[in-house]
Amino acid sequence: MLSKEKLASPNYMDWMQNLKMTMRYEGDEYVLKKPLIEIDESTATPEELSTYKKHYDDARKVTCIMVATMVPEFQKFYEDYLPYEMGLDLAEKFYKRAHQEKYKVVITLMSCKLKEGEFVCNHKQRMLRYVERLERLNVTFDEEMAIDMVLNSFPPCYDQFIIAYNLNNRETTLA
């Protein structure tokens, strides 16, 4: 899964989702969520040493996977990070950008209105592209909500159509 997509700034959310799923499958997802805490080997119990060694080995393996799935400029920067710290740094850098992009797309989608003389099909396709972009940013829309947003974007001259649509209660798709 990870070989399909290398981390570059615009695809952080997709990359992180693929990474989490891969690590869950491998049984190593915990190293993304839990920092590796150094222990004093002279006072640690054999169980603590064993737990630390496993966490360290798993973290090194995940680090290699994470770095290998990044573009070269990120590889150079993150090669000495452990997964937990790398995840925090990446989230700080890219999550805010993704959130800002979501906000901009939502605002644009909500302000979409069918212009006089514009074909309904063209308008619906434009709105569908915004919905699909939000889905790629991990915002989920059920079909009914997306349809309601398109219907809401129609001018008052479509009120009779909207009433008829709602009264017929047919199962339809956004397409």
C-alpha positions as a printed Julia matrix, in Angstrom:
175×3 Matrix{Float64}:
   0.0    0.0     0.0
   2.72   2.44    0.92
   4.61   1.95   -2.33
   1.71   3.6    -4.17
   2.22   6.97   -2.55
   5.29   8.88   -1.38
   4.82  11.61    1.19
   4.88  15.08   -0.29
   3.19  17.98    1.49
  -0.18  17.93   -0.31
  -0.86  14.24    0.35
  -0.08  14.04    4.07
  -3.54  12.84    5.09
  -3.62  10.04    2.48
  -0.07   8.98    3.28
  -0.74   8.89    7.02
  -3.9    6.84    6.51
  -2.0    4.3     4.4
   0.83   4.2     6.96
  -1.55   3.59    9.86
  -3.33   0.79    8.01
  -0.04  -0.86    7.05
   1.3   -0.62   10.6
  -1.96  -1.98   11.99
  -1.62  -4.97    9.65
   2.01  -5.47   10.7
   1.08  -5.13   14.39
   3.36  -2.11   14.85
   0.82   0.72   14.97
   1.57   1.35   18.63
   4.98   2.9    17.8
   3.16   5.74   16.02
   1.17   6.5    19.18
   3.6    5.76   21.99
   7.03   7.35   22.47
  10.04   5.14   23.13
  11.04   5.9    26.7
  14.65   5.25   27.6
  15.24   2.89   30.5
  18.16   2.38   32.82
  19.47  -1.03   31.82
  21.26  -1.53   35.13
  18.04  -1.31   37.17
  15.49  -2.61   34.63
  13.84  -5.99   35.05
  14.24  -8.58   32.3
  10.6   -7.95   31.32
  11.21  -4.19   31.02
  14.35  -4.82   28.96
  12.45  -7.18   26.67
   9.58  -4.7    26.23
  12.01  -1.87   25.52
  13.99  -3.93   22.99
  10.82  -4.94   21.14
   9.58  -1.35   21.04
  13.0   -0.14   19.87
  13.22  -2.8    17.13
   9.66  -2.11   15.96
  10.29   1.65   15.98
  13.45   1.27   13.87
  11.56  -0.9    11.37
   8.69   1.59   11.14
  11.14   4.49   10.8
  12.7    2.77    7.79
   9.26   2.25    6.23
   8.2    5.84    6.89
  11.39   7.37    5.53
  11.43   5.06    2.5
   7.95   6.28    1.55
   8.88   9.97    1.54
  10.21  12.21   -1.18
  14.02  12.62   -0.94
  13.99  16.05    0.71
  11.88  14.69    3.58
  14.02  11.54    3.8
  17.13  13.59    4.59
  15.35  15.5     7.33
  13.57  12.58    9.06
  16.09   9.73    8.77
  17.16  10.04   12.44
  13.67  10.46   13.92
  11.7    7.71   15.63
   8.09   7.17   14.45
   6.3    8.87   17.35
   8.39  12.05   17.12
   8.25  11.99   13.32
   4.47  11.71   13.45
   4.2   14.68   15.81
   6.45  16.82   13.64
   4.66  15.88   10.41
   1.24  16.5    11.96
   2.34  19.92   13.16
   3.63  20.82    9.69
   0.89  19.37    7.49
  -2.3   18.95    9.5
  -2.86  22.7     9.73
  -2.51  22.98    5.95
  -5.01  20.18    5.41
  -7.43  21.81    7.85
  -7.1   25.15    6.08
  -7.71  23.47    2.72
 -10.82  21.73    4.08
 -12.11  25.05    5.35
 -11.58  26.76    2.01
 -13.28  23.96    0.07
 -16.25  23.89    2.48
 -16.68  27.66    2.2
 -16.53  27.46   -1.6
 -18.96  24.53   -1.68
 -21.42  26.27    0.64
 -21.32  29.47   -1.4
 -21.91  27.7    -4.73
 -25.07  28.95   -6.41
 -26.47  28.05   -9.79
 -25.93  31.05  -12.0
 -28.63  32.24  -14.35
 -28.23  30.59  -17.74
 -25.82  27.94  -16.39
 -26.61  24.31  -17.14
 -27.7   22.38  -14.05
 -25.44  19.49  -15.07
 -22.34  21.72  -15.16
 -23.25  23.21  -11.79
 -23.8   19.78  -10.23
 -20.47  18.52  -11.6
 -18.64  21.53  -10.12
 -20.22  20.84   -6.73
 -19.45  17.12   -7.04
 -15.76  17.97   -7.55
 -15.8   19.94   -4.27
 -17.47  17.03   -2.45
 -14.91  14.6    -3.89
 -12.05  16.92   -2.85
 -13.4   16.99    0.7
 -13.65  13.2     0.72
  -9.97  13.01   -0.29
  -9.28  15.23    2.73
 -11.1   12.67    4.94
 -14.36  14.62    5.25
 -17.25  12.23    4.83
 -20.55  13.17    3.25
 -23.45  10.85    2.96
 -25.17  10.93   -0.42
 -28.3   12.58    0.99
 -26.33  15.48    2.48
 -24.5   16.11   -0.81
 -27.81  16.09   -2.73
 -29.33  18.51   -0.21
 -26.37  20.85   -0.68
 -26.85  20.82   -4.47
 -30.6   21.44   -4.13
 -29.91  24.29   -1.71
 -27.66  25.93   -4.29
 -30.52  26.32   -6.78
 -32.18  29.72   -7.19
 -35.85  30.27   -6.2
 -37.1   29.48   -9.7
 -36.3   25.8    -8.93
 -38.48  25.7    -5.79
 -41.2   23.63   -7.53
 -38.58  21.12   -8.7
 -37.17  20.82   -5.17
 -40.65  20.29   -3.7
 -41.44  17.63   -6.32
 -38.09  15.94   -5.66
 -38.7   15.79   -1.91
 -42.3   14.57   -2.33
 -41.34  11.78   -4.7
 -38.82  10.45   -2.2
 -37.01   8.46   -4.89
 -33.67   6.95   -4.12
 -31.18   8.83   -6.23
 -27.47   9.41   -6.31
 -25.63  12.68   -6.62
 -24.53  11.67  -10.09
